[in-house]
Short mmCIF file of C-alpha atoms in Angstrom, two decimals:
data_model
loop_
_atom_site.label_atom_id
_atom_site.label_comp_id
_atom_site.label_asym_id
_atom_site.label_seq_id
_atom_site.Cartn_x
_atom_site.Cartn_y
_atom_site.Cartn_z
CA MET A 1 203.40 263.55 35.89
CA ASP A 2 199.76 263.52 37.07
CA SER A 3 199.11 266.90 35.46
CA LEU A 4 196.77 268.18 32.76
CA GLU A 5 198.75 271.31 31.91
CA ARG A 6 199.22 272.01 28.21
CA LEU A 7 202.31 270.28 26.83
CA ARG A 8 205.09 272.43 25.42
CA GLY A 9 206.61 271.65 22.03
CA TYR A 10 209.12 268.78 21.86
CA GLN A 11 211.70 268.24 19.13
CA GLY A 12 214.63 265.80 19.27
CA GLU A 13 214.06 264.98 22.96
CA ASP A 14 213.34 261.75 24.80
CA ILE A 15 210.13 261.74 26.83
CA GLU A 16 209.73 259.57 29.92
CA ILE A 17 206.24 258.21 30.58
CA VAL A 18 205.35 257.26 34.16
CA LEU A 19 202.51 254.75 34.25
CA PRO A 20 199.91 255.47 36.95
CA GLY A 21 199.26 253.35 40.04
CA ASN A 22 200.24 249.69 39.87
CA LEU A 23 200.19 249.62 36.07
CA THR A 24 203.30 248.18 34.40
CA VAL A 25 204.40 247.83 30.80
CA TYR A 26 203.27 244.20 30.93
CA ASP A 27 199.66 245.28 31.54
CA ILE A 28 199.23 247.28 28.34
CA HIS A 29 199.06 246.26 24.68
CA TRP A 30 199.60 249.63 23.04
CA PHE A 31 200.37 253.28 23.71
CA ALA A 32 198.48 255.94 21.73
CA VAL A 33 198.11 259.69 21.35
CA TRP A 34 194.35 260.10 21.53
CA CYS A 35 192.01 263.09 21.05
CA VAL A 36 189.09 262.86 23.48
CA GLU A 37 187.05 265.62 21.82
CA TYR A 38 187.06 264.02 18.36
CA ARG A 39 187.71 260.36 19.35
CA HIS A 40 190.63 260.15 17.00
CA ASN A 41 193.91 258.23 17.17
CA PHE A 42 196.83 260.46 16.17
CA GLY A 43 199.41 257.69 16.34
CA HIS A 44 200.25 254.58 18.35
CA VAL A 45 202.87 251.94 19.02
CA LEU A 46 202.25 248.29 19.90
CA ILE A 47 203.97 246.90 23.00
CA PRO A 48 205.65 243.51 22.38
CA ARG A 49 204.89 240.72 24.83
CA ASP A 50 208.49 239.56 25.38
CA LEU A 51 210.03 242.79 26.67
CA ASP A 52 212.71 242.63 29.37
CA VAL A 53 212.07 245.96 31.07
CA PRO A 54 213.46 246.78 34.53
CA PRO A 55 211.46 249.05 36.85
CA ALA A 56 212.17 252.78 36.74
CA LEU A 57 214.75 254.07 39.21
CA GLY A 58 213.20 254.85 42.55
CA GLN A 59 210.00 252.97 41.70
CA THR A 60 210.86 249.43 42.75
CA LYS A 61 208.30 249.72 45.54
CA ILE A 62 204.60 250.33 45.06
CA THR A 63 203.20 252.82 47.54
CA THR A 64 199.68 254.03 48.11
CA SER A 65 198.48 257.24 49.67
CA THR A 66 195.47 258.02 51.80
CA PRO A 67 192.96 260.43 50.24
CA LYS A 68 193.52 263.96 51.48
CA THR A 69 189.84 264.76 51.95
CA VAL A 70 187.50 263.22 54.51
CA ASN A 71 184.42 264.12 52.48
CA ASN A 72 182.69 261.66 50.19
CA CYS A 73 183.26 262.34 46.52
CA LYS A 74 181.85 261.06 43.23
CA GLU A 75 182.47 262.11 39.62
CA MET A 76 179.76 262.58 37.01
CA LEU A 77 179.54 263.65 33.36
CA GLU A 78 182.95 262.22 32.43
CA GLY A 79 184.71 263.99 35.27
CA ARG A 80 183.40 267.48 34.46
CA VAL A 81 181.33 267.48 37.65
CA GLN A 82 182.41 266.40 41.12
CA VAL A 83 179.92 265.93 43.95
CA MET A 84 181.08 265.89 47.58
CA TRP A 85 178.71 265.32 50.47
CA GLN A 86 178.62 264.97 54.25
CA LEU A 87 175.73 264.24 56.59
CA MET A 88 175.23 266.93 59.23
CA GLY A 89 172.41 265.92 61.59
CA GLU A 90 169.11 266.35 59.75
CA ASP A 91 170.81 268.14 56.85
CA VAL A 92 173.23 267.07 54.17
CA GLN A 93 175.97 269.44 53.03
CA ILE A 94 176.77 269.12 49.35
CA GLN A 95 179.59 270.69 47.36
CA ILE A 96 179.30 270.79 43.56
CA SER A 97 182.35 271.56 41.42
CA GLY A 98 181.89 271.88 37.67
CA ARG A 99 184.15 272.82 34.79
CA ILE A 100 181.72 275.33 33.29
CA ARG A 101 181.69 278.86 31.89
CA GLU A 102 180.23 281.79 33.77
CA ASP A 103 177.05 281.60 31.68
CA GLN A 104 176.48 277.91 32.51
CA TYR A 105 175.01 275.95 35.40
CA VAL A 106 175.28 272.49 36.94
CA ALA A 107 172.08 270.78 38.07
CA PHE A 108 172.39 267.92 40.55
CA GLY A 109 169.85 266.02 42.60
CA LEU A 110 167.49 263.08 42.88
CA SER A 111 166.31 261.27 39.77
CA GLY A 112 162.63 261.37 38.87
CA ARG A 113 162.53 257.57 38.87
CA GLU A 114 164.40 255.11 41.04
CA GLY A 115 166.76 252.83 39.16
CA GLN A 116 167.36 255.08 36.16
CA ALA A 117 168.36 258.61 35.12
CA GLU A 118 165.01 260.38 34.68
CA MET A 119 164.84 264.16 34.39
CA ILE A 120 161.04 264.53 34.58
CA GLY A 121 160.03 264.43 38.23
CA GLY A 122 163.60 265.10 39.32
CA ASP A 123 164.34 267.21 42.40
CA VAL A 124 167.59 269.07 41.75
CA VAL A 125 169.64 272.01 42.91
CA VAL A 126 170.99 274.36 40.24
CA ILE A 127 174.36 275.93 41.04
CA GLY A 128 176.37 278.47 39.11
CA TYR A 129 177.58 282.04 39.00
CA ASN A 130 175.33 284.89 37.89
CA ASN A 131 177.74 287.30 36.21
CA ARG A 132 174.97 289.90 35.96
CA THR A 133 174.62 290.16 39.74
CA GLY A 134 178.04 288.86 40.77
CA ASN A 135 176.40 286.30 43.07
CA PHE A 136 176.67 282.54 43.24
CA ILE A 137 173.53 280.46 42.76
CA ALA A 138 172.15 277.52 44.73
CA GLU A 139 168.47 277.15 43.88
CA ASP A 140 165.95 274.37 44.52
CA TYR A 141 164.28 273.20 41.27
CA TYR A 142 161.50 270.77 40.39
CA MET A 143 161.23 269.41 36.86
CA SER A 144 157.64 268.68 35.86
CA ASP A 145 158.49 268.71 32.15
CA ILE A 146 161.47 268.95 29.79
CA ALA A 147 160.81 272.56 28.88
CA GLN A 148 161.76 276.05 29.93
CA CYS A 149 159.79 277.22 32.94
CA ASP A 150 156.64 279.14 31.99
CA GLY A 151 155.74 279.97 35.58
CA LYS A 152 153.51 276.90 35.91
CA LYS A 153 155.43 273.90 34.63
CA GLY A 154 158.76 272.96 33.13
CA VAL A 155 162.19 273.19 34.73
CA CYS A 156 161.25 275.67 37.44
CA PRO A 157 162.68 277.06 40.66
CA ASP A 158 160.38 275.93 43.45
CA LYS A 159 159.62 279.49 44.49
CA ARG A 160 158.35 280.36 40.98
CA VAL A 161 155.67 277.68 41.16
CA GLY A 162 154.34 278.27 44.65
CA GLY A 163 157.05 276.54 46.68
CA ARG A 164 160.15 277.74 48.47
CA ASN A 165 163.89 277.40 48.18
CA ASP A 166 164.92 274.85 50.83
CA VAL A 167 168.56 275.18 49.88
CA VAL A 168 170.94 277.29 51.96
CA LEU A 169 173.97 278.67 50.11
CA VAL A 170 177.12 278.27 52.22
CA ARG A 171 179.82 279.62 49.90
CA GLY A 172 180.89 279.85 46.28
CA GLU A 173 184.17 280.13 44.41
CA ARG A 174 185.25 280.32 40.78
CA LYS A 175 188.86 279.49 39.97
CA ASN A 176 190.75 277.92 37.05
CA GLY A 177 187.54 277.69 35.04
CA ILE A 178 185.81 275.70 37.81
CA THR A 179 182.71 276.89 39.65
CA THR A 180 182.39 275.40 43.15
CA VAL A 181 179.28 275.97 45.26
CA THR A 182 178.61 274.51 48.71
CA TYR A 183 175.06 274.33 50.09
CA THR A 184 172.94 272.47 52.62
CA ARG A 185 169.47 271.02 52.25
CA PRO A 186 167.36 269.06 54.72
CA LEU A 187 166.90 265.31 54.34
CA ARG A 188 163.18 265.93 54.70
CA THR A 189 161.15 269.04 53.87
CA ASN A 190 157.53 270.10 54.23
CA GLU A 191 157.01 270.22 50.44
CA PRO A 192 156.25 266.62 49.46
CA VAL A 193 154.96 267.63 46.01
CA LYS A 194 157.96 269.65 44.82
CA ASP A 195 160.66 268.13 47.05
CA ARG A 196 161.61 264.48 47.30
CA MET A 197 162.82 263.14 50.61
CA ILE A 198 166.45 262.02 50.63
CA PRO A 199 166.37 258.34 51.72
CA GLU A 200 168.90 256.95 54.19
CA ARG A 201 170.09 254.41 51.63
CA GLU A 202 171.39 254.37 48.07
CA THR A 203 169.27 256.42 45.67
CA SER A 204 169.46 257.33 41.98
CA VAL A 205 170.87 260.78 41.19
CA ILE A 206 171.10 262.89 38.04
CA ALA A 207 173.26 265.76 36.79
CA ALA A 208 173.29 268.10 33.80
CA ILE A 209 175.18 271.12 32.44
CA GLY A 210 173.42 273.88 30.52
CA LEU A 211 173.14 277.61 29.88
CA LEU A 212 171.67 280.19 32.23
CA ASN A 213 169.01 282.36 30.60
CA ALA A 214 168.45 286.10 30.92
CA ARG A 215 166.66 285.53 34.25
CA GLY A 216 169.68 283.70 35.64
CA GLU A 217 167.66 280.46 35.58
CA ALA A 218 168.39 277.07 34.05
CA ASN A 219 167.89 276.83 30.31
CA ALA A 220 167.93 273.70 28.15
CA HIS A 221 171.00 271.49 28.24
CA GLU A 222 172.56 269.60 25.36
CA LYS A 223 171.80 265.90 24.98
CA LEU A 224 175.39 264.93 25.79
CA ASP A 225 175.48 267.15 28.88
CA LYS A 226 173.24 265.03 31.11
CA THR A 227 173.58 261.71 32.86
CA ASP A 228 172.13 258.73 31.02
CA GLU A 229 173.24 255.90 33.29
CA ASP A 230 171.90 255.03 36.75
CA ILE A 231 174.27 256.65 39.27
CA ARG A 232 173.54 255.92 42.92
CA ILE A 233 174.63 257.72 46.10
CA ASP A 234 174.00 256.98 49.76
CA PHE A 235 174.03 260.44 51.35
CA THR A 236 174.46 258.87 54.82
CA SER A 237 177.62 257.03 53.74
CA SER A 238 181.21 257.86 54.59
CA ASN A 239 184.63 257.24 53.05
CA VAL A 240 183.42 257.16 49.46
CA HIS A 241 186.38 258.41 47.44
CA GLU A 242 185.76 258.00 43.71
CA CYS A 243 187.18 261.29 42.43
CA THR A 244 190.46 262.13 40.74
CA ASN A 245 192.30 265.44 40.81
CA SER A 246 191.98 266.01 37.06
CA LEU A 247 189.25 268.64 37.53
CA TYR A 248 191.65 270.85 39.49
CA ASN A 249 194.96 270.30 37.73
CA ILE A 250 194.18 272.56 34.79
CA PRO A 251 195.68 276.03 35.35
CA ASP A 252 194.00 279.35 34.69
CA THR A 253 193.94 280.27 31.01
CA PRO A 254 194.51 283.99 30.44
CA GLU A 255 192.21 285.81 28.05
CA ILE A 256 193.76 285.67 24.58
CA GLU A 257 192.99 288.11 21.79
CA PRO A 258 192.09 286.17 18.60
CA TRP A 259 193.65 286.88 15.25
CA LYS A 260 191.73 289.13 12.91
CA ALA A 261 189.33 287.03 10.85
CA ALA A 262 190.23 286.87 7.15
CA VAL A 263 187.75 287.66 4.35
CA ILE A 264 187.72 287.03 0.59
CA THR A 265 185.19 288.97 -1.48
CA ASP A 266 186.50 289.31 -5.04
CA LYS A 267 187.76 285.90 -6.21
CA ASP A 268 186.23 283.17 -8.35
CA THR A 269 189.07 280.62 -7.97
CA PHE A 270 190.19 279.28 -4.61
CA THR A 271 192.84 276.86 -3.35
CA ALA A 272 191.91 274.61 -0.41
CA LYS A 273 194.67 273.02 1.68
CA ILE A 274 195.01 271.82 5.26
CA GLY A 275 196.92 273.69 7.97
CA PRO A 276 197.19 274.19 11.74
CA ALA A 277 194.14 275.63 13.46
CA GLY A 278 196.10 278.27 15.38
CA SER A 279 195.65 277.11 18.98
CA ASN A 280 193.68 279.62 21.10
CA LYS A 281 194.02 282.52 18.63
CA GLY A 282 192.74 280.81 15.51
CA TYR A 283 189.85 278.54 14.60
CA SER A 284 188.26 278.05 18.02
CA ARG A 285 188.18 281.77 18.86
CA ILE A 286 187.06 282.87 15.38
CA THR A 287 184.22 280.35 15.12
CA GLY A 288 183.32 279.80 18.77
CA THR A 289 183.52 276.02 18.28
CA PRO A 290 186.22 273.54 19.33
CA SER A 291 189.01 272.65 16.95
CA TRP A 292 190.82 269.35 16.61
CA GLY A 293 194.08 271.00 15.55
CA ILE A 294 193.73 271.44 11.77
CA ALA A 295 191.50 273.53 9.52
CA TRP A 296 190.99 274.59 5.91
CA TYR A 297 193.37 277.16 4.45
CA ILE A 298 191.68 278.95 1.55
CA ASN A 299 194.08 280.92 -0.66
CA ASP A 300 196.65 280.45 2.13
CA LEU A 301 194.38 282.11 4.71
CA LEU A 302 193.05 280.38 7.84
CA ILE A 303 189.27 279.76 7.38
CA PRO A 304 188.52 283.06 5.63
CA GLU A 305 184.92 284.18 5.30
CA ILE A 306 184.12 284.01 1.58
CA THR A 307 181.52 286.03 -0.35
CA VAL A 308 180.04 284.65 -3.60
CA GLU A 309 177.28 285.80 -5.97
CA ARG A 310 174.24 283.86 -7.08
CA GLY A 311 174.42 282.85 -10.72
CA ARG A 312 178.23 282.86 -10.89
CA THR A 313 180.52 279.84 -11.13
CA TYR A 314 183.40 279.28 -8.72
CA THR A 315 186.28 276.81 -8.80
CA PHE A 316 187.96 275.27 -5.76
CA ILE A 317 191.33 273.54 -6.27
CA VAL A 318 191.27 270.98 -3.45
CA GLU A 319 194.25 269.22 -1.87
CA GLY A 320 192.74 267.58 1.20
CA GLY A 321 193.97 263.99 0.73
CA ASN A 322 192.42 261.10 -1.18
CA ASP A 323 193.35 258.06 0.95
CA PRO A 324 190.29 256.99 2.99
CA VAL A 325 192.41 254.38 4.79
CA ASN A 326 194.34 257.21 6.48
CA PRO A 327 191.63 259.37 8.12
CA ALA A 328 194.15 261.89 9.49
CA LYS A 329 195.01 262.80 5.88
CA TYR A 330 191.63 262.35 4.21
CA HIS A 331 189.59 265.56 4.05
CA PRO A 332 187.29 265.78 1.02
CA PHE A 333 185.91 269.27 0.45
CA TYR A 334 182.19 270.03 0.15
CA ILE A 335 179.73 272.90 0.53
CA THR A 336 176.76 272.58 2.87
CA ASP A 337 174.33 274.50 5.06
CA SER A 338 175.78 272.79 8.15
CA SER A 339 178.09 274.79 10.40
CA GLU A 340 179.48 271.46 11.64
CA GLY A 341 180.17 269.47 8.47
CA GLY A 342 181.31 265.85 8.64
CA PHE A 343 178.59 264.56 6.29
CA GLY A 344 180.32 261.20 5.78
CA GLN A 345 180.38 260.30 9.48
CA LYS A 346 176.67 261.01 10.03
CA ASN A 347 173.91 258.41 9.96
CA GLU A 348 171.13 258.65 7.39
CA ALA A 349 168.80 260.68 9.62
CA GLN A 350 171.57 263.16 10.45
CA GLN A 351 172.52 263.47 6.79
CA MET A 352 168.93 264.38 5.99
CA GLU A 353 169.34 267.40 8.27
CA GLN A 354 172.07 268.80 6.00
CA LYS A 355 171.66 270.27 2.54
CA VAL A 356 174.65 269.77 0.25
CA PHE A 357 175.32 272.24 -2.57
CA ALA A 358 178.53 270.83 -4.06
CA GLY A 359 181.15 268.14 -3.49
CA VAL A 360 178.90 265.11 -2.86
CA LYS A 361 177.24 262.71 -5.30
CA HIS A 362 175.24 259.49 -4.89
CA ASN A 363 175.78 256.02 -6.30
CA SER A 364 172.88 253.57 -5.84
CA GLY A 365 171.60 255.82 -3.08
CA TYR A 366 174.90 255.99 -1.19
CA PRO A 367 176.73 259.35 -0.92
CA TYR A 368 180.39 259.77 -1.77
CA PRO A 369 182.69 262.82 -1.91
CA THR A 370 183.92 264.13 -5.25
CA ALA A 371 186.65 266.64 -4.28
CA ALA A 372 189.63 265.30 -2.33
CA GLY A 373 192.87 265.42 -4.36
CA ARG A 374 196.40 264.86 -3.17
CA TYR A 375 197.25 265.83 0.40
CA CYS A 376 198.87 269.25 0.95
CA GLU A 377 199.42 270.61 4.44
CA TRP A 378 200.94 273.75 5.85
CA THR A 379 203.17 272.40 8.65
CA ARG A 380 205.07 274.11 11.45
CA THR A 381 208.81 274.68 11.17
CA THR A 382 208.99 275.43 14.90
CA VAL A 383 207.44 273.77 17.95
CA ASP A 384 206.33 276.81 19.95
CA SER A 385 202.68 277.69 20.50
CA ALA A 386 200.66 279.66 17.96
CA ASP A 387 199.51 281.80 20.88
CA ASN A 388 202.94 283.46 20.83
CA TYR A 389 202.14 285.26 17.55
CA ASP A 390 200.17 288.50 17.52
CA THR A 391 198.96 288.12 13.93
CA PHE A 392 198.19 285.28 11.57
CA GLU A 393 200.65 286.79 9.10
CA SER A 394 203.54 286.38 11.56
CA PHE A 395 202.39 282.85 12.42
CA PHE A 396 202.18 281.97 8.72
CA GLN A 397 205.89 282.73 8.38
CA THR A 398 206.58 279.66 10.56
CA LEU A 399 204.79 277.32 8.13
CA GLU A 400 206.03 275.37 5.15
CA LEU A 401 203.94 273.55 2.55
CA LYS A 402 204.34 269.79 2.22
CA CYS A 403 202.46 267.92 -0.52
CA ASP A 404 202.14 264.24 -1.36
CA LYS A 405 202.55 263.05 -4.91
CA GLY A 406 199.50 263.28 -7.11
CA GLU A 407 197.12 265.81 -8.56
CA PRO A 408 194.68 268.20 -6.89
CA ALA A 409 190.94 267.76 -7.25
CA LYS A 410 188.64 270.38 -8.71
CA LEU A 411 185.23 271.37 -7.38
CA VAL A 412 183.19 273.60 -9.71
CA TRP A 413 180.18 275.24 -8.10
CA THR A 414 177.57 277.35 -9.84
CA VAL A 415 175.65 279.18 -7.15
CA GLU A 416 171.92 278.63 -7.69
CA GLU A 417 169.37 281.40 -7.24
CA ASP A 418 167.74 279.61 -4.27
CA THR A 419 171.02 279.17 -2.36
CA PRO A 420 170.65 280.49 1.22
CA ASP A 421 172.45 283.65 2.30
CA LEU A 422 174.80 281.63 4.49
CA VAL A 423 176.43 278.28 3.68
CA TYR A 424 179.73 276.65 4.72
CA TYR A 425 182.74 274.96 3.19
CA GLN A 426 183.52 271.87 5.25
CA CYS A 427 185.33 268.53 5.48
CA TYR A 428 183.31 265.48 4.43
CA THR A 429 184.88 263.17 7.02
CA HIS A 430 185.45 265.41 10.07
CA ASN A 431 183.55 268.10 11.96
CA HIS A 432 184.55 271.76 12.25
CA LEU A 433 187.31 272.29 9.70
CA GLY A 434 185.69 275.04 7.62
CA TRP A 435 183.79 278.31 7.92
CA LYS A 436 181.31 280.66 6.27
CA ILE A 437 180.37 281.45 2.69
CA ASN A 438 178.16 284.53 2.37
CA VAL A 439 175.88 284.35 -0.68
CA VAL A 440 174.65 287.61 -2.23
CA ASP A 441 172.71 288.64 -5.32
CA ALA A 442 174.69 289.93 -8.30
CA ASN A 443 172.84 293.26 -8.30
CA GLN A 444 173.60 293.59 -4.59
CA SER A 445 177.33 293.54 -5.31
CA GLN A 446 176.84 295.85 -8.31
CA GLY A 447 174.85 298.17 -6.12
CA ASN A 448 177.77 298.40 -3.72
CA ILE A 449 180.10 299.19 -6.64
CA ASN A 450 177.69 301.85 -7.94
CA SER A 451 177.53 303.40 -4.48
CA ILE A 452 181.32 303.58 -4.32
CA ASN A 453 181.48 305.07 -7.83
CA HIS A 454 178.87 307.66 -6.87
CA VAL A 455 180.87 308.70 -3.80
CA LEU A 456 184.03 308.99 -5.90
CA SER A 457 182.19 311.06 -8.51
CA VAL A 458 180.87 313.48 -5.89
CA PHE A 459 184.31 313.76 -4.31
CA THR A 460 185.94 314.46 -7.71
CA THR A 461 183.37 317.16 -8.52
CA PHE A 462 183.88 318.81 -5.14
CA ALA A 463 187.68 318.75 -5.52
CA THR A 464 187.40 320.32 -8.99
CA PHE A 465 185.15 323.06 -7.58
CA ILE A 466 187.65 323.87 -4.79
CA ALA A 467 190.51 324.00 -7.29
CA LEU A 468 188.52 326.41 -9.49
CA LEU A 469 187.83 328.72 -6.53
CA LEU A 470 191.52 328.78 -5.63
CA PHE A 471 192.41 329.56 -9.27
CA LEU A 472 189.94 332.46 -9.46
CA ARG A 473 191.21 333.81 -6.17
#
């Protein structure tokens, strides 16, 4: 229906799919439910070649519509950024729309090298919203180096390194999670060192998304949040319409209070099963990282924070699935210092960045998981959203446990003395299914117990003294 609103739950209903544009059932080979974030196929059907399918009612004619906007428009960074422009005499007016948080920015401008996406030497404008001042940002930047600005070089506002801001902020708006800032800048400026002239022909442009620092200036961006390919724009052109409406079709998401995070501090045996991640109240809000819909349930709790002692031995009864041919039901359990996990999907260099404490062995130099077991999953008995439940306990009442045939696996972990204070239980094959294990010294835990006993002893003595006074009275 040309909408990106969250789907409601469906059960026992037929769903009608309307193919976009001129696409027909004869143009496709399969239909799949696909997760963009984790690049995972959650199910598909193949379309036979010999179908006799009539057109949908009311769609026997193909119609096209004229774009509603007269501005030029181009998408960048997989549709998360839209750039609109219009030549106005000796200036060009540019509107940047980005799906970013309030603490993020979008940088857009001319590449440092013609014919490729080059950040060093780039002349960009950083737009965003400064929630400290309540003002929108449109600032002229020059990038002499891939580093935070030190006042002399790096990714610096022109005015911090002896130049001036040649950008004029026109207006700003933040709505539905999208920051939109409109500004003008001259085609030519009087700062040839820090500003590049905008040519009256196609030129290479760059874009990036990153965090604003405490000064309200651009901080480093992630590797995946910048353009890598050569994208070209002619700022004197007209009728360039290469944008979709997907950026604007996502409605406002109200602030949702997360469930209270669970903790386990006094166990030495744990069960590990798979269950739903809890939509906006569960995994993603507790950890601050995206979820792909499922997570570890430890002792029937959603990703509890576990505390263990150095020198003690712990047992995990794992039921994460042992069929590597079915990745949706194959989640070996392991313990690592990585907050991301997914050791098995990393290349050798990335694996070297993780330290594994249990659940992985090597055969002829190749790693393999040791704790998978049969597949057990807590599944929903209803189709409504987890966001409708105030507590995890009430949400858990809507789950039922389904297990495949087979036996669970067992992971036995003796916590070494040099184990870091913070490690994680994770899934070997997928990222972000687990959470924290706090590691403490044995005497540290005993010290806490002694402190509690001391408080109880003092309280008992005081109560006895008060009772004696009352008796004597």
